[in-house]
Amino acid sequence: NTGDHSIFRNSIGGTTGSNYIFFGDSADSDAGFIRYNHSDNAMYFQTNASEAMRIDSSGKVGIGATSPTTSLEINAANTLGATFTGTTAGEGVEVSQTSYTANNYVSLIEGKYLASQAAPHVRIGAQYTGSGSKLVFGTSNSYGSGITNSALIIDPSGDITTSGKITPGTYR
């Protein structure tokens, strides 16, 4: 290797202990830490004296979840209460733009059939119109061609527009 590199290695004698890196101040010497537990091969992140995040031995990430069951699991206290509208921030994932231009889209969730493909096949996004926002669901009608349809749009007033038909039925 060339360039400026720094290595810090912290090893234990056995295979069941833990390695820690502590962060503290004059009031609390271990307010935060990073721990690697060799017993379960998991990495723990603690902030304000509580576990905040864990990466388990299979690479699953839990934020507020000590035993994540999916690739990313987020558990948080309810902040919205009984209302969905208003200005209170929720407990979910937030995606925002660094600059605003009316009618631009921001992608909230994208999915691909294979990680190696460049283009997504499904997308949920938001379009900020200047007078409100639209929720847009995009799909692909051709494998590998990226998003080709705005399949469903919910506008600021709650009206729904589809590019195809809506067929009621039972799906599994």
mmCIF file of N, CA and C in Angstrom, residues 105 121-125 135-141 147-154 160-166:
data_model
loop_
_atom_site.group_PDB
_atom_site.id
_atom_site.type_symbol
_atom_site.label_atom_id
_atom_site.label_comp_id
_atom_site.label_asym_id
_atom_site.label_seq_id
_atom_site.Cartn_x
_atom_site.Cartn_y
_atom_site.Cartn_z
ATOM 1 N N TYR A 105 -37.921 15.215 -8.925
ATOM 2 C CA TYR A 105 -38.260 14.025 -8.154
ATOM 3 C C TYR A 105 -37.144 13.722 -7.163
ATOM 4 N N HIS A 121 -35.725 -1.356 -11.052
ATOM 5 C CA HIS A 121 -36.914 -1.863 -11.748
ATOM 6 C C HIS A 121 -38.207 -1.358 -11.126
ATOM 7 N N VAL A 122 -38.144 -0.963 -9.875
ATOM 8 C CA VAL A 122 -39.290 -0.342 -9.209
ATOM 9 C C VAL A 122 -38.761 0.835 -8.397
ATOM 10 N N ARG A 123 -39.593 1.847 -8.253
ATOM 11 C CA ARG A 123 -39.176 3.037 -7.504
ATOM 12 C C ARG A 123 -40.407 3.669 -6.866
ATOM 13 N N ILE A 124 -40.250 4.105 -5.633
ATOM 14 C CA ILE A 124 -41.239 4.956 -4.985
ATOM 15 C C ILE A 124 -40.534 6.284 -4.778
ATOM 16 N N GLY A 125 -41.139 7.342 -5.257
ATOM 17 C CA GLY A 125 -40.511 8.647 -5.169
ATOM 18 C C GLY A 125 -41.510 9.729 -4.833
ATOM 19 N N LEU A 135 -46.817 11.596 -4.516
ATOM 20 C CA LEU A 135 -46.173 10.319 -4.279
ATOM 21 C C LEU A 135 -46.288 9.537 -5.573
ATOM 22 N N VAL A 136 -45.148 9.059 -6.088
ATOM 23 C CA VAL A 136 -45.118 8.420 -7.408
ATOM 24 C C VAL A 136 -44.544 7.016 -7.268
ATOM 25 N N PHE A 137 -45.242 6.043 -7.857
ATOM 26 C CA PHE A 137 -44.783 4.658 -7.896
ATOM 27 C C PHE A 137 -44.403 4.350 -9.335
ATOM 28 N N GLY A 138 -43.147 4.007 -9.569
ATOM 29 C CA GLY A 138 -42.683 3.716 -10.916
ATOM 30 C C GLY A 138 -42.367 2.248 -11.081
ATOM 31 N N THR A 139 -42.594 1.740 -12.289
ATOM 32 C CA THR A 139 -42.309 0.343 -12.593
ATOM 33 C C THR A 139 -41.596 0.239 -13.929
ATOM 34 N N SER A 140 -41.139 -0.967 -14.222
ATOM 35 C CA SER A 140 -40.447 -1.240 -15.477
ATOM 36 C C SER A 140 -41.243 -2.254 -16.266
ATOM 37 N N ASN A 141 -41.380 -2.024 -17.557
ATOM 38 C CA ASN A 141 -42.070 -3.008 -18.398
ATOM 39 C C ASN A 141 -41.082 -3.831 -19.208
ATOM 40 N N ILE A 147 -36.702 2.331 -14.968
ATOM 41 C CA ILE A 147 -38.088 2.742 -14.758
ATOM 42 C C ILE A 147 -38.659 3.249 -16.083
ATOM 43 N N THR A 148 -39.770 2.659 -16.517
ATOM 44 C CA THR A 148 -40.389 3.062 -17.782
ATOM 45 C C THR A 148 -41.801 3.616 -17.608
ATOM 46 N N ASN A 149 -42.389 3.458 -16.422
ATOM 47 C CA ASN A 149 -43.757 3.920 -16.202
ATOM 48 C C ASN A 149 -43.887 4.631 -14.859
ATOM 49 N N SER A 150 -44.648 5.716 -14.818
ATOM 50 C CA SER A 150 -45.152 6.242 -13.552
ATOM 51 C C SER A 150 -46.483 5.547 -13.364
ATOM 52 N N ALA A 151 -46.452 4.379 -12.748
ATOM 53 C CA ALA A 151 -47.603 3.492 -12.701
ATOM 54 C C ALA A 151 -48.755 4.042 -11.874
ATOM 55 N N LEU A 152 -48.430 4.771 -10.793
ATOM 56 C CA LEU A 152 -49.466 5.292 -9.923
ATOM 57 C C LEU A 152 -48.968 6.592 -9.309
ATOM 58 N N ILE A 153 -49.817 7.599 -9.310
ATOM 59 C CA ILE A 153 -49.466 8.905 -8.736
ATOM 60 C C ILE A 153 -50.574 9.326 -7.791
ATOM 61 N N ILE A 154 -50.194 9.730 -6.591
ATOM 62 C CA ILE A 154 -51.139 10.314 -5.638
ATOM 63 C C ILE A 154 -50.774 11.787 -5.523
ATOM 64 N N ILE A 160 -55.858 9.955 -7.170
ATOM 65 C CA ILE A 160 -54.975 8.901 -7.655
ATOM 66 C C ILE A 160 -55.092 8.778 -9.165
ATOM 67 N N THR A 161 -53.949 8.734 -9.841
ATOM 68 C CA THR A 161 -53.897 8.540 -11.287
ATOM 69 C C THR A 161 -53.053 7.296 -11.550
ATOM 70 N N THR A 162 -53.521 6.448 -12.459
ATOM 71 C CA THR A 162 -52.741 5.272 -12.837
ATOM 72 C C THR A 162 -52.472 5.302 -14.333
ATOM 73 N N SER A 163 -51.388 4.667 -14.744
ATOM 74 C CA SER A 163 -51.097 4.561 -16.172
ATOM 75 C C SER A 163 -51.711 3.303 -16.757
ATOM 76 N N GLY A 164 -52.276 2.470 -15.917
ATOM 77 C CA GLY A 164 -52.940 1.249 -16.358
ATOM 78 C C GLY A 164 -54.276 1.120 -15.658
ATOM 79 N N LYS A 165 -54.829 -0.079 -15.661
ATOM 80 C CA LYS A 165 -56.112 -0.291 -15.009
ATOM 81 C C LYS A 165 -55.909 -0.827 -13.612
ATOM 82 N N ILE A 166 -56.917 -0.649 -12.771
ATOM 83 C CA ILE A 166 -56.923 -1.207 -11.423
ATOM 84 C C ILE A 166 -57.874 -2.390 -11.434
#
